[in-house]
Amino acid sequence: MGSLSEIYSRLPDSMDDLPPPPNQEAVAQADYHARHWVSPLTGPLKPGSEAHKRAVAAMFRETFNPYRPSVIDWPKLDPQTLHRIVSLPIWDIAVQTEGKARLRMAAYASLVQDPDMKDAISRNAWEENRHKEVLSKMVAAYDIPMAPEPPYVEPKDVEWAYLVTGFSECVDSFFAFGMFELAKRSGFFPEALTDTFEPIMQEECRHILLFANWLAWQRAVMPWWRRPYFEAKVWAVWAFLAYERMSLARTVDDSGQEHTQDNNFTVTGTKDVANIDITLPDFMDLCLAEDERRFSGYDARLLRPTTAPFLARVIRNTGRAWEFASGIVKANRK
């Protein structure tokens, strides 16, 4: 691959190299434009069409937020809140996931021939790099113990790695939307801290919006003879992710202490981020509502990820049915 600056479409290597905001009004406007975008093109945006492809690239380029989350003033935390944050079993895997994501997306962008999609995926790689920088600054600011980061090696099968990262983000972001809102409502963490991470959550929404539309575009423009192999690879990715979500990642830091990281924390970690009880069906409802809210500002003609919302509805409806059946059984026992 070329230098990062080339891969990232002339964006600077570090978020610290971005120009500072001229004033708070500029920060607010940039935040608004990062959440709202409609293509000036009229008519349907059919995947595979020139209009759809250019709209996807324009959406990602024009909703870029140059100021947040680059503007960070880490709030001072009381000992109890700091302990809650340090104890979350996510930091090693979060930092490493963003590190792998930036490399995988940059590697895939270097192979894309279409200039519009190449630019969008390159910018996505840059934003993943920014997320890693934000997390790295946070763990340093709060002295969170971390295991040494493994070397980030360019994948041999670049397309596979890009699909794994893309589908992972679609699933993890969906449940993270609900968990983040739950943390905000409960007040379990200080408002200043959740406000710092709010633009990152919205960027994840943009990322999976890009991935869903790239996937539709890729399928539409792909030669027919490549489709069976590509679809088999997609199914294999889903099988891999299902297996991965059933395991815990364990790493060891420089002092020999083992760190257990929960690959499925966005679904199972509600009690770690909120001081209120919530049933699984209610949590699925919250995730669905937050997913709809975060996507609502973008052109409705662009495709949205569908698998995670579908799974959430299945889990919610199954949970409701179980609650109903359990209620009947308990009533008959009395």
XYZ file of C-alpha atoms in Angstrom:
334
model
C 0.000 0.000 0.000
C 1.029 3.636 -0.351
C 1.408 6.087 2.481
C -1.538 6.657 4.787
C -1.984 10.186 3.462
C -2.452 8.778 -0.055
C -4.834 6.046 1.061
C -6.883 8.474 3.127
C -7.555 10.749 0.156
C -5.289 13.586 1.299
C -6.705 13.697 4.833
C -3.971 14.173 7.469
C -2.487 11.129 9.178
C -3.471 12.379 12.640
C -6.669 13.981 13.880
C -4.464 16.522 15.646
C -3.475 17.881 12.219
C -7.041 18.921 11.382
C -7.688 22.682 11.489
C -9.189 23.856 14.794
C -12.809 25.068 14.706
C -13.155 28.850 14.326
C -15.948 28.998 16.921
C -18.646 26.959 18.680
C -21.189 27.772 15.991
C -18.979 26.038 13.421
C -18.772 22.984 15.684
C -22.577 22.869 16.024
C -23.115 23.279 12.282
C -20.626 20.540 11.457
C -22.332 18.227 13.949
C -25.723 18.943 12.368
C -24.473 18.333 8.827
C -22.885 15.067 9.957
C -26.366 13.810 10.891
C -28.500 15.181 8.052
C -27.989 14.651 4.337
C -30.282 14.344 1.312
C -29.058 13.974 -2.247
C -30.097 16.761 -4.637
C -30.664 14.095 -7.291
C -34.287 13.267 -8.043
C -35.775 9.849 -8.594
C -34.779 6.473 -7.164
C -31.193 5.646 -6.249
C -30.939 2.123 -7.618
C -27.899 0.138 -6.449
C -25.480 -0.269 -9.329
C -26.522 2.963 -10.988
C -24.184 5.913 -11.405
C -26.603 8.073 -9.413
C -26.604 5.687 -6.452
C -22.829 5.335 -6.416
C -22.213 9.081 -6.558
C -24.854 9.738 -3.905
C -23.215 7.262 -1.521
C -19.797 8.847 -2.010
C -21.211 12.363 -1.659
C -23.065 11.411 1.512
C -19.933 10.154 3.172
C -17.788 13.066 2.029
C -20.276 15.823 2.861
C -21.245 14.463 6.286
C -17.628 14.344 7.467
C -17.211 16.148 10.787
C -13.760 17.793 10.956
C -14.158 19.054 14.516
C -15.792 16.374 16.619
C -14.643 13.968 17.986
C -11.316 15.723 17.410
C -12.194 18.387 20.016
C -11.702 16.477 23.266
C -11.590 17.794 26.797
C -11.575 14.687 28.962
C -13.694 15.336 32.074
C -12.285 14.713 35.532
C -13.942 11.636 37.018
C -14.653 10.756 40.622
C -13.009 7.533 41.871
C -16.216 5.490 41.669
C -16.938 6.474 38.053
C -13.318 5.940 37.095
C -13.461 2.435 38.554
C -16.575 1.660 36.508
C -14.827 2.699 33.319
C -11.570 0.907 34.043
C -13.497 -2.276 34.915
C -15.356 -2.490 31.601
C -14.081 -5.569 29.703
C -13.837 -3.781 26.371
C -10.823 -1.506 26.128
C -8.204 -3.867 24.691
C -10.578 -5.242 22.098
C -11.985 -1.787 21.290
C -8.587 -0.274 20.555
C -7.425 -3.315 18.608
C -10.673 -3.508 16.634
C -10.284 0.083 15.466
C -6.647 -0.586 14.641
C -7.560 -3.569 12.502
C -10.493 -1.732 10.938
C -8.395 1.201 9.717
C -5.865 -1.156 8.125
C -8.443 -3.453 6.549
C -10.439 -0.592 5.064
C -7.345 1.167 3.799
C -6.145 -2.103 2.267
C -9.483 -2.653 0.536
C -9.655 0.964 -0.639
C -6.270 0.528 -2.298
C -7.809 -2.233 -4.474
C -11.010 -0.410 -5.458
C -10.880 0.956 -8.993
C -13.978 3.127 -8.989
C -12.865 6.624 -7.859
C -16.089 7.455 -5.982
C -16.165 4.271 -3.908
C -12.407 4.397 -3.441
C -12.673 7.884 -1.960
C -15.548 6.929 0.384
C -13.861 3.788 1.716
C -10.556 5.672 2.081
C -12.283 8.284 4.201
C -13.909 5.509 6.220
C -10.426 4.147 6.924
C -9.290 7.580 8.097
C -12.238 7.869 10.471
C -11.477 4.430 11.900
C -7.968 5.731 12.516
C -9.440 8.735 14.322
C -11.552 6.455 16.507
C -8.435 4.544 17.482
C -6.665 7.807 18.345
C -9.610 8.909 20.501
C -9.677 5.601 22.386
C -5.909 5.654 22.811
C -6.058 9.173 24.247
C -8.855 8.142 26.593
C -7.095 5.099 28.035
C -4.008 7.278 28.521
C -6.012 10.080 30.174
C -7.638 7.708 32.676
C -4.625 5.402 33.054
C -6.584 2.316 31.957
C -4.279 -0.760 31.969
C -3.892 -2.247 28.520
C -2.300 -5.330 27.067
C 0.351 -4.637 24.399
C -1.196 -4.127 20.986
C -0.417 -6.868 18.489
C 1.206 -5.929 15.185
C -1.334 -4.845 12.584
C -0.613 -6.888 9.485
C -2.242 -6.303 6.121
C -4.642 -9.228 5.520
C -3.892 -11.812 2.857
C -7.529 -11.949 1.763
C -8.358 -8.234 1.721
C -11.985 -8.692 0.638
C -12.651 -11.204 3.432
C -11.162 -8.861 6.017
C -13.231 -5.941 4.733
C -16.431 -8.000 4.859
C -15.678 -9.187 8.413
C -15.096 -5.623 9.559
C -18.145 -4.255 7.743
C -20.621 -6.851 8.978
C -19.136 -6.698 12.488
C -19.726 -2.963 12.608
C -23.303 -3.396 11.384
C -24.104 -5.766 14.245
C -22.039 -4.176 17.002
C -23.112 -0.618 16.204
C -26.794 -1.528 16.251
C -26.617 -2.852 19.807
C -24.145 -0.166 20.860
C -26.710 2.484 19.892
C -29.115 1.068 22.471
C -26.459 0.566 25.126
C -25.141 4.102 24.690
C -28.634 5.573 25.043
C -29.231 3.427 28.117
C -26.034 4.785 29.674
C -27.134 8.354 28.916
C -30.611 7.887 30.391
C -29.372 6.226 33.555
C -26.773 8.888 34.270
C -24.385 6.080 35.208
C -21.552 8.017 33.556
C -21.100 11.808 33.610
C -22.828 13.711 30.826
C -19.540 15.282 29.741
C -18.120 11.825 28.976
C -21.127 10.582 27.001
C -21.180 13.875 25.069
C -17.565 13.260 24.089
C -18.424 9.889 22.552
C -21.739 10.932 20.986
C -20.202 12.003 17.629
C -18.297 8.713 17.456
C -21.580 6.815 17.743
C -23.008 8.882 14.886
C -19.915 8.242 12.796
C -20.494 4.510 13.269
C -23.984 5.055 11.859
C -22.443 6.676 8.767
C -19.948 3.821 8.486
C -22.574 1.096 8.377
C -24.722 3.190 6.035
C -21.753 3.301 3.669
C -21.104 -0.426 4.039
C -24.724 -1.404 3.365
C -24.796 0.664 0.190
C -21.340 -0.467 -0.915
C -22.514 -4.082 -0.520
C -25.582 -3.449 -2.669
C -23.471 -1.610 -5.261
C -20.845 -4.374 -5.292
C -23.462 -7.040 -5.869
C -25.072 -5.026 -8.676
C -21.885 -4.325 -10.633
C -20.196 -7.672 -10.033
C -19.889 -10.052 -13.019
C -22.428 -12.855 -12.744
C -19.769 -15.542 -12.582
C -18.279 -14.015 -9.422
C -21.581 -13.849 -7.549
C -21.729 -17.472 -6.243
C -18.232 -17.243 -4.750
C -18.917 -13.815 -3.260
C -22.209 -14.900 -1.677
C -20.532 -18.022 -0.275
C -17.901 -15.773 1.266
C -20.629 -13.590 2.815
C -22.246 -16.631 4.423
C -18.844 -17.785 5.663
C -18.276 -14.360 7.227
C -21.583 -14.588 9.092
C -20.662 -18.062 10.349
C -17.294 -16.754 11.516
C -18.904 -13.817 13.327
C -21.411 -16.108 15.056
C -18.548 -18.269 16.313
C -16.544 -15.231 17.370
C -19.435 -13.776 19.363
C -19.658 -16.963 21.429
C -16.095 -16.607 22.701
C -14.123 -14.381 25.056
C -10.860 -12.817 23.958
C -8.024 -13.055 26.489
C -4.854 -10.984 26.427
C -1.978 -10.555 28.875
C -0.358 -7.226 29.709
C 3.313 -6.483 30.438
C 2.914 -7.337 34.133
C 1.481 -10.770 33.349
C -2.109 -9.859 34.243
C -4.765 -11.486 32.078
C -7.422 -9.276 30.462
C -10.701 -10.894 29.455
C -12.491 -9.054 26.678
C -16.145 -9.722 25.845
C -16.698 -9.905 22.071
C -20.443 -9.705 22.692
C -20.381 -6.825 25.183
C -22.758 -4.648 23.146
C -25.520 -7.178 23.865
C -24.570 -8.533 27.293
C -23.105 -5.484 29.016
C -26.184 -3.413 29.859
C -25.673 -3.817 33.629
C -22.116 -2.546 33.279
C -23.159 0.773 31.747
C -26.452 1.526 33.519
C -27.786 1.421 37.050
C -31.302 0.468 35.958
C -32.764 -2.946 35.173
C -34.052 -3.566 31.674
C -35.463 -6.734 30.171
C -33.970 -8.145 26.990
C -37.126 -7.410 24.932
C -37.147 -3.820 26.199
C -33.464 -3.452 25.338
C -34.170 -4.699 21.812
C -36.919 -2.075 21.516
C -34.460 0.588 22.618
C -31.881 -0.564 20.061
C -34.503 -0.489 17.287
C -35.647 2.990 18.271
C -32.097 4.348 18.431
C -31.209 2.725 15.123
C -34.183 4.436 13.497
C -33.357 7.780 15.115
C -29.732 7.823 14.052
C -30.532 6.926 10.450
C -33.523 9.265 10.181
C -31.516 12.277 9.006
C -30.063 10.584 5.937
C -31.647 10.232 2.514
C -34.324 7.545 2.795
C -33.399 6.261 -0.668
C -30.089 4.934 0.658
C -30.202 1.382 1.967
C -29.940 0.624 5.681
C -28.424 -2.491 7.294
C -31.232 -4.980 7.925
C -29.778 -8.096 9.572
C -29.259 -6.735 13.094
C -32.711 -5.085 13.250
C -34.243 -8.358 12.027
C -32.414 -10.339 14.718
C -33.482 -7.797 17.340
C -37.143 -8.193 16.382
C -36.845 -11.977 16.567
C -35.199 -11.759 20.006
C -37.776 -9.217 21.198
C -40.789 -11.185 19.972
C -39.407 -14.458 21.357
C -38.771 -12.758 24.692
C -42.263 -11.305 24.805
C -43.759 -14.711 24.007
C -41.677 -16.295 26.764
C -42.767 -13.647 29.248
C -46.412 -14.213 28.289
C -46.137 -18.003 28.574
C -44.292 -17.755 31.891
C -46.999 -15.462 33.230
C -49.706 -17.972 32.339
C -47.786 -20.835 33.963
C -47.256 -18.821 37.161
C -50.914 -17.813 37.261
C -52.076 -21.430 36.914
C -49.804 -22.537 39.749
C -51.518 -20.200 42.200
